[in-house]
Amino acid sequence: MDETIDERTAIVTGSSRGIGKHVAKRFAADGANVVVCSRSLEDCEAVAAEIESDGGSAHAVEVDVSEKPSVENLIEEAVDRFGRLDVMVNNAGINIRGPAEDITPEEWQQVLDVNLTGVFFCAQAAGERMIEQGDGGSIVNISSMMGSMGQQDRTPYNTTKGGVNNLTRCLAVEWAEHDIQVNALAPGYIETEMVEQAQEDADFDREDVQNRTPLGRFGTLEEIANCVSFLASNDNFVTGEVLTADGGWSAFGWGCKDD
Ligand code: NAD
């Protein structure tokens, strides 16, 4: 069992599936009380039931991270249920792809609202609660390796993830005096529904991604949960950091491994 998470209360946004679900299950397995939340209460209840049937402690809440009152309600429900808040993982995210010249104002706003404003609202509400508690905490924002690079047809997504990286640094500096560590995780390609969807949309070729990745494969949910778990612990002197977990993709300056 990971001593660093044991008996703490953690909220993981967007935990009805994918990375968020796996992180929530990992925290629960390590002994934390976990709040599972997304826009679908039904899906979150199913994940919470899975956690409880494995012997963990979980509570499901419906939230839209882009709506401040909904986020405030999330924090309130978490504290009502478990008494405090120690870890906030801001994982909920969406992607709308398309040529920059075709992105509508509504599409642009939607990605901004969820990926950047949503992370700010959640971090703000969690930070406020942690400051009130007076004994620190940790916030982990799920960014993307794409937050530090340009890419075709991904302007809204990559822009918001770049924003998340600097939001992370700002909050880390501001809340250090309260012992709140704020970090971001920037994954590369991980095996999730989001990636499956992109494949269905013929968005990219699996082999291209593997060839472009020095480790030669997609990352696993387990590996991402390991990284989040490290960043969520309060015994590492790490704050304001964007940890890249991409199998070497961003370190690799050329193209295909075979070139
Ligand atoms: P996913 O689409 O499988 O899951 C996203 C989750 O966010 C879902 O539970 C969804 O319901 C929730 N969500 C979406 N909008 C919401 C809103 N407004 N309010 C509350 N919840 C909302 O995605 P994933 O692949 O698990 O990705 C999770 C995070 O990791 C995202 O921030 C994504 O950008 C990031 N990421 C993923 C990959 C990857 O390869 N999958 C790579 C880099 C970064």
PDB file of N, CA and C in Angstrom, residues 1-11 23 26-27 30 32 86-89 130 135-142 179-185 224-241 243:
ATOM      1  N   MET A   1       0.840  -1.219   0.000  1.00  0.00           N
ATOM      2  CA  MET A   1       0.000   0.000   0.000  1.00  0.00           C
ATOM      3  C   MET A   1       0.871   1.264   0.000  1.00  0.00           C
ATOM      4  N   ASP A   2       0.502   2.241  -0.756  1.00  0.00           N
ATOM      5  CA  ASP A   2       1.255   3.488  -0.801  1.00  0.00           C
ATOM      6  C   ASP A   2       0.902   4.346   0.409  1.00  0.00           C
ATOM      7  N   GLU A   3       1.853   4.525   1.301  1.00  0.00           N
ATOM      8  CA  GLU A   3       1.600   5.271   2.545  1.00  0.00           C
ATOM      9  C   GLU A   3       1.188   6.711   2.276  1.00  0.00           C
ATOM     10  N   THR A   4       1.641   7.246   1.133  1.00  0.00           N
ATOM     11  CA  THR A   4       1.437   8.659   0.882  1.00  0.00           C
ATOM     12  C   THR A   4      -0.016   9.002   0.571  1.00  0.00           C
ATOM     13  N   ILE A   5      -0.796   8.038   0.108  1.00  0.00           N
ATOM     14  CA  ILE A   5      -2.177   8.338  -0.250  1.00  0.00           C
ATOM     15  C   ILE A   5      -3.152   7.764   0.781  1.00  0.00           C
ATOM     16  N   ASP A   6      -2.657   6.837   1.616  1.00  0.00           N
ATOM     17  CA  ASP A   6      -3.498   6.125   2.562  1.00  0.00           C
ATOM     18  C   ASP A   6      -4.394   7.067   3.370  1.00  0.00           C
ATOM     19  N   GLU A   7      -5.694   6.803   3.313  1.00  0.00           N
ATOM     20  CA  GLU A   7      -6.701   7.516   4.104  1.00  0.00           C
ATOM     21  C   GLU A   7      -6.886   8.985   3.746  1.00  0.00           C
ATOM     22  N   ARG A   8      -6.284   9.435   2.683  1.00  0.00           N
ATOM     23  CA  ARG A   8      -6.562  10.799   2.257  1.00  0.00           C
ATOM     24  C   ARG A   8      -7.828  10.799   1.398  1.00  0.00           C
ATOM     25  N   THR A   9      -8.397  11.991   1.201  1.00  0.00           N
ATOM     26  CA  THR A   9      -9.565  12.098   0.323  1.00  0.00           C
ATOM     27  C   THR A   9      -9.139  12.752  -0.991  1.00  0.00           C
ATOM     28  N   ALA A  10      -9.471  12.073  -2.076  1.00  0.00           N
ATOM     29  CA  ALA A  10      -9.070  12.557  -3.397  1.00  0.00           C
ATOM     30  C   ALA A  10     -10.281  12.678  -4.311  1.00  0.00           C
ATOM     31  N   ILE A  11     -10.326  13.781  -5.048  1.00  0.00           N
ATOM     32  CA  ILE A  11     -11.334  13.935  -6.112  1.00  0.00           C
ATOM     33  C   ILE A  11     -10.608  13.746  -7.444  1.00  0.00           C
ATOM     34  N   VAL A  23      -7.097   6.169 -12.441  1.00  0.00           N
ATOM     35  CA  VAL A  23      -6.454   6.873 -11.316  1.00  0.00           C
ATOM     36  C   VAL A  23      -7.319   6.736 -10.063  1.00  0.00           C
ATOM     37  N   ARG A  26      -6.926   3.313  -8.647  1.00  0.00           N
ATOM     38  CA  ARG A  26      -5.597   3.162  -8.049  1.00  0.00           C
ATOM     39  C   ARG A  26      -5.538   3.838  -6.665  1.00  0.00           C
ATOM     40  N   PHE A  27      -6.066   5.072  -6.581  1.00  0.00           N
ATOM     41  CA  PHE A  27      -6.089   5.772  -5.287  1.00  0.00           C
ATOM     42  C   PHE A  27      -6.867   4.950  -4.264  1.00  0.00           C
ATOM     43  N   ASP A  30      -5.052   2.102  -2.979  1.00  0.00           N
ATOM     44  CA  ASP A  30      -3.995   2.527  -2.057  1.00  0.00           C
ATOM     45  C   ASP A  30      -4.556   3.027  -0.720  1.00  0.00           C
ATOM     46  N   ALA A  32      -7.202   5.462  -0.269  1.00  0.00           N
ATOM     47  CA  ALA A  32      -7.825   6.795  -0.201  1.00  0.00           C
ATOM     48  C   ALA A  32      -9.348   6.698  -0.311  1.00  0.00           C
ATOM     49  N   ASP A  86      -7.847  16.319   0.296  1.00  0.00           N
ATOM     50  CA  ASP A  86      -6.385  16.329   0.291  1.00  0.00           C
ATOM     51  C   ASP A  86      -5.778  16.389  -1.107  1.00  0.00           C
ATOM     52  N   VAL A  87      -6.455  15.743  -2.055  1.00  0.00           N
ATOM     53  CA  VAL A  87      -5.886  15.633  -3.404  1.00  0.00           C
ATOM     54  C   VAL A  87      -6.952  15.961  -4.442  1.00  0.00           C
ATOM     55  N   MET A  88      -6.613  16.829  -5.383  1.00  0.00           N
ATOM     56  CA  MET A  88      -7.538  17.153  -6.473  1.00  0.00           C
ATOM     57  C   MET A  88      -6.843  16.816  -7.781  1.00  0.00           C
ATOM     58  N   VAL A  89      -7.414  15.902  -8.538  1.00  0.00           N
ATOM     59  CA  VAL A  89      -6.848  15.570  -9.849  1.00  0.00           C
ATOM     60  C   VAL A  89      -7.781  16.111 -10.922  1.00  0.00           C
ATOM     61  N   MET A 130      -8.446  23.679   0.726  1.00  0.00           N
ATOM     62  CA  MET A 130      -7.179  23.243   1.344  1.00  0.00           C
ATOM     63  C   MET A 130      -6.582  24.365   2.191  1.00  0.00           C
ATOM     64  N   ASP A 135      -3.575  22.509   6.302  1.00  0.00           N
ATOM     65  CA  ASP A 135      -2.461  21.550   6.388  1.00  0.00           C
ATOM     66  C   ASP A 135      -2.041  21.002   5.015  1.00  0.00           C
ATOM     67  N   GLY A 136      -2.072  21.882   4.023  1.00  0.00           N
ATOM     68  CA  GLY A 136      -1.529  21.531   2.708  1.00  0.00           C
ATOM     69  C   GLY A 136      -2.445  20.679   1.853  1.00  0.00           C
ATOM     70  N   GLY A 137      -1.856  20.129   0.800  1.00  0.00           N
ATOM     71  CA  GLY A 137      -2.623  19.303  -0.126  1.00  0.00           C
ATOM     72  C   GLY A 137      -1.881  19.211  -1.445  1.00  0.00           C
ATOM     73  N   SER A 138      -2.461  18.478  -2.368  1.00  0.00           N
ATOM     74  CA  SER A 138      -1.837  18.468  -3.697  1.00  0.00           C
ATOM     75  C   SER A 138      -2.874  18.483  -4.807  1.00  0.00           C
ATOM     76  N   ILE A 139      -2.496  19.171  -5.863  1.00  0.00           N
ATOM     77  CA  ILE A 139      -3.354  19.321  -7.040  1.00  0.00           C
ATOM     78  C   ILE A 139      -2.548  18.826  -8.242  1.00  0.00           C
ATOM     79  N   VAL A 140      -3.158  17.925  -9.004  1.00  0.00           N
ATOM     80  CA  VAL A 140      -2.487  17.402 -10.207  1.00  0.00           C
ATOM     81  C   VAL A 140      -3.377  17.694 -11.413  1.00  0.00           C
ATOM     82  N   ASN A 141      -2.869  18.473 -12.333  1.00  0.00           N
ATOM     83  CA  ASN A 141      -3.621  18.808 -13.546  1.00  0.00           C
ATOM     84  C   ASN A 141      -3.162  17.909 -14.687  1.00  0.00           C
ATOM     85  N   ILE A 142      -4.124  17.259 -15.340  1.00  0.00           N
ATOM     86  CA  ILE A 142      -3.734  16.389 -16.459  1.00  0.00           C
ATOM     87  C   ILE A 142      -3.683  17.229 -17.734  1.00  0.00           C
ATOM     88  N   ASP A 179       1.553  25.239   1.582  1.00  0.00           N
ATOM     89  CA  ASP A 179       1.990  23.834   1.462  1.00  0.00           C
ATOM     90  C   ASP A 179       1.151  23.041   0.464  1.00  0.00           C
ATOM     91  N   ILE A 180       0.583  23.731  -0.489  1.00  0.00           N
ATOM     92  CA  ILE A 180      -0.185  23.037  -1.529  1.00  0.00           C
ATOM     93  C   ILE A 180       0.735  22.881  -2.737  1.00  0.00           C
ATOM     94  N   GLN A 181       0.993  21.630  -3.112  1.00  0.00           N
ATOM     95  CA  GLN A 181       1.856  21.371  -4.266  1.00  0.00           C
ATOM     96  C   GLN A 181       0.969  21.211  -5.504  1.00  0.00           C
ATOM     97  N   VAL A 182       1.325  21.947  -6.537  1.00  0.00           N
ATOM     98  CA  VAL A 182       0.520  21.925  -7.767  1.00  0.00           C
ATOM     99  C   VAL A 182       1.423  21.495  -8.927  1.00  0.00           C
ATOM    100  N   ASN A 183       1.065  20.416  -9.556  1.00  0.00           N
ATOM    101  CA  ASN A 183       1.869  19.899 -10.666  1.00  0.00           C
ATOM    102  C   ASN A 183       0.970  19.473 -11.815  1.00  0.00           C
ATOM    103  N   ALA A 184       1.582  19.289 -12.968  1.00  0.00           N
ATOM    104  CA  ALA A 184       0.831  18.785 -14.124  1.00  0.00           C
ATOM    105  C   ALA A 184       1.505  17.529 -14.641  1.00  0.00           C
ATOM    106  N   LEU A 185       0.681  16.658 -15.202  1.00  0.00           N
ATOM    107  CA  LEU A 185       1.208  15.487 -15.897  1.00  0.00           C
ATOM    108  C   LEU A 185       0.880  15.645 -17.372  1.00  0.00           C
ATOM    109  N   ILE A 224       0.378   5.701 -16.178  1.00  0.00           N
ATOM    110  CA  ILE A 224      -0.110   7.052 -15.903  1.00  0.00           C
ATOM    111  C   ILE A 224      -0.557   7.171 -14.443  1.00  0.00           C
ATOM    112  N   ALA A 225      -1.219   6.138 -13.937  1.00  0.00           N
ATOM    113  CA  ALA A 225      -1.634   6.151 -12.521  1.00  0.00           C
ATOM    114  C   ALA A 225      -0.405   6.224 -11.608  1.00  0.00           C
ATOM    115  N   ASN A 226       0.678   5.550 -11.989  1.00  0.00           N
ATOM    116  CA  ASN A 226       1.919   5.625 -11.192  1.00  0.00           C
ATOM    117  C   ASN A 226       2.426   7.062 -11.126  1.00  0.00           C
ATOM    118  N   CYS A 227       2.389   7.757 -12.268  1.00  0.00           N
ATOM    119  CA  CYS A 227       2.884   9.145 -12.318  1.00  0.00           C
ATOM    120  C   CYS A 227       1.990  10.057 -11.476  1.00  0.00           C
ATOM    121  N   VAL A 228       0.670   9.887 -11.602  1.00  0.00           N
ATOM    122  CA  VAL A 228      -0.257  10.744 -10.831  1.00  0.00           C
ATOM    123  C   VAL A 228      -0.058  10.497  -9.345  1.00  0.00           C
ATOM    124  N   SER A 229       0.108   9.233  -8.990  1.00  0.00           N
ATOM    125  CA  SER A 229       0.289   8.877  -7.589  1.00  0.00           C
ATOM    126  C   SER A 229       1.546   9.564  -7.027  1.00  0.00           C
ATOM    127  N   PHE A 230       2.611   9.572  -7.801  1.00  0.00           N
ATOM    128  CA  PHE A 230       3.846  10.253  -7.365  1.00  0.00           C
ATOM    129  C   PHE A 230       3.597  11.755  -7.184  1.00  0.00           C
ATOM    130  N   LEU A 231       2.950  12.360  -8.180  1.00  0.00           N
ATOM    131  CA  LEU A 231       2.725  13.813  -8.097  1.00  0.00           C
ATOM    132  C   LEU A 231       1.760  14.175  -6.981  1.00  0.00           C
ATOM    133  N   ALA A 232       0.848  13.262  -6.664  1.00  0.00           N
ATOM    134  CA  ALA A 232      -0.160  13.551  -5.630  1.00  0.00           C
ATOM    135  C   ALA A 232       0.401  13.411  -4.225  1.00  0.00           C
ATOM    136  N   SER A 233       1.588  12.808  -4.099  1.00  0.00           N
ATOM    137  CA  SER A 233       2.138  12.636  -2.745  1.00  0.00           C
ATOM    138  C   SER A 233       2.752  13.960  -2.290  1.00  0.00           C
ATOM    139  N   ASN A 234       2.806  14.136  -0.972  1.00  0.00           N
ATOM    140  CA  ASN A 234       3.313  15.414  -0.458  1.00  0.00           C
ATOM    141  C   ASN A 234       4.742  15.297   0.058  1.00  0.00           C
ATOM    142  N   ASP A 235       5.418  14.223  -0.333  1.00  0.00           N
ATOM    143  CA  ASP A 235       6.763  14.035   0.227  1.00  0.00           C
ATOM    144  C   ASP A 235       7.824  14.025  -0.867  1.00  0.00           C
ATOM    145  N   ASN A 236       7.646  14.896  -1.878  1.00  0.00           N
ATOM    146  CA  ASN A 236       8.596  14.828  -2.990  1.00  0.00           C
ATOM    147  C   ASN A 236       9.248  16.169  -3.362  1.00  0.00           C
ATOM    148  N   PHE A 237       8.911  17.268  -2.698  1.00  0.00           N
ATOM    149  CA  PHE A 237       9.550  18.571  -2.946  1.00  0.00           C
ATOM    150  C   PHE A 237       9.341  19.045  -4.393  1.00  0.00           C
ATOM    151  N   VAL A 238       8.342  18.452  -5.066  1.00  0.00           N
ATOM    152  CA  VAL A 238       8.090  18.815  -6.462  1.00  0.00           C
ATOM    153  C   VAL A 238       6.860  19.706  -6.528  1.00  0.00           C
ATOM    154  N   THR A 239       6.998  20.903  -7.060  1.00  0.00           N
ATOM    155  CA  THR A 239       5.819  21.744  -7.295  1.00  0.00           C
ATOM    156  C   THR A 239       6.077  22.680  -8.476  1.00  0.00           C
ATOM    157  N   GLY A 240       5.021  22.964  -9.234  1.00  0.00           N
ATOM    158  CA  GLY A 240       5.161  23.810 -10.417  1.00  0.00           C
ATOM    159  C   GLY A 240       5.780  23.067 -11.590  1.00  0.00           C
ATOM    160  N   GLU A 241       5.774  21.744 -11.503  1.00  0.00           N
ATOM    161  CA  GLU A 241       6.444  20.930 -12.519  1.00  0.00           C
ATOM    162  C   GLU A 241       5.434  20.365 -13.525  1.00  0.00           C
ATOM    163  N   LEU A 243       5.354  17.196 -15.622  1.00  0.00           N
ATOM    164  CA  LEU A 243       6.039  15.917 -15.843  1.00  0.00           C
ATOM    165  C   LEU A 243       5.531  15.289 -17.136  1.00  0.00           C
TER     166      LEU A 243
END
